[in-house]
């Protein structure tokens, strides 16, 4: 099959000058007809496939072979062949008159057309049946003169993607079909390409897929049906479980043995943020062993519920804990650290050990929910096909996870710790009320959040609480609670220009990150920084929010915090103090604007921290954890940097 007789050859660095189109030595080179383009010289090297158009005189041999060969589609005799040759010669003469190669027969050249595809962007290669190849780069009259109908050849198809012109983060599947008169040439190219794709260890081969049929607009099953062929074409085996009740995915994940889990390269959630949270907790809870979050020395105690706590004034919003108490702040001691290093990734089971931080096992999310904030922040778009392509291509990005420990569910509850994990957002007050109110209107679908949000906004309820956070002197200044909105615009504009938005290959997320380290201190690096001090905010709050990522969605194009990162080990604590109705409305309006400034109000506190605690002073306390209701009167939280690995690459900006 190689060498003469099939127009295909293996090539190296010393091959003839015109062969390699790029610097790397080529593995294969041949002449093909590219569907909807024409005859091209195709080169395959370690980077990918590259092709360049060939002048029409070379098409003569191909057409002649088509006429004379066994697979020819013309049988009109010598008169027809002579007409074809004459047309080709006429076309060649006209092409030679083109001085700059920019225009031929009044048609612009293909300079802007695709001329390559990287191996990392190819998700499947298929050998196709003998069939038509369309030559559309010529005028219709000339095309009819040369070929009559479509030319029929043996074909192979290369499946990849292109980026949308309107939204760079959205990936659009595309297929390049190459035709040749010799079936063996097509077969050889397919085999060689598949060898390279099969050796890409980052691509998944076996996935566990959970589909939530009730997510969002109840289109979870339709979403999977739409993207399923991408997985089949990429030869990814999938075990699909369509859940029938809430909590089923959590139960399945938590009950799986490590040996069973090691049979998969990852797990995929087809649903919304709440469904992702369910699978995340089922994955981490039985396998991740770590100390509870650090807290101030006076934190865990039976809270008073007599409602007589005073409201702090503005200058008391960030009160430091007295120095005499600082030496009692329970940072994890060196002994605790060593214990954590030995146990944080052990499940306690007797079967095969499963390491949480291994690079192979990843979690994927195909959006089918109401907001899909997680997938918006990790892929840049709320598009199921784009997410599916990220998964089959084996993209990888690490994601911070917050450990939330509830110490008391109600004011009169006994102290009994209960742990949950969250990947995007934990919210109290307004956010908890909205998720609670929306439960009464599930029949409305995603619109229930708009309706519930309006009802909660009109009630304008505030709650008394005390929040403590660890100030580690992060490089992001707190500009939001120190000046009034109207006095802040010049400094705000300076900060906007310096915002470092998380994106593909983010330098902040990759800075000093060692995903192979097994110590708990590598997951919580900011807890051990020198000079960290606990500070408190106490008073009445409309809402308390803790965002690990920007939380972008259709309603808030920049999210809650535009420059939050996927894997920097910090969460953004956003405290909205009690304020007039109109002021809070202005804050919410800023959230809906691209380039808005929702944090730049006097009544807003914004603290970047690795850990915080919360104690309610009221009789009810409901939190929103990634879209799920979580009742907690007293809780503490800490961030684990890059704890899980996702099938994603970050947004393209």
CSV table of C-alpha atoms in Angstrom, one decimal, residues 91 170 243 265 268 336 454 628:
chain,number,residue,atom,x,y,z
A,91,UNK,CA,-9.2,26.0,-17.0
A,170,UNK,CA,-18.6,27.7,21.5
A,243,UNK,CA,-32.2,8.8,37.4
A,265,UNK,CA,-12.0,7.3,33.2
A,268,UNK,CA,-20.5,12.7,33.4
A,336,UNK,CA,-2.6,17.4,62.2
A,454,UNK,CA,-39.4,38.9,42.5
A,628,UNK,CA,-29.9,22.8,46.6
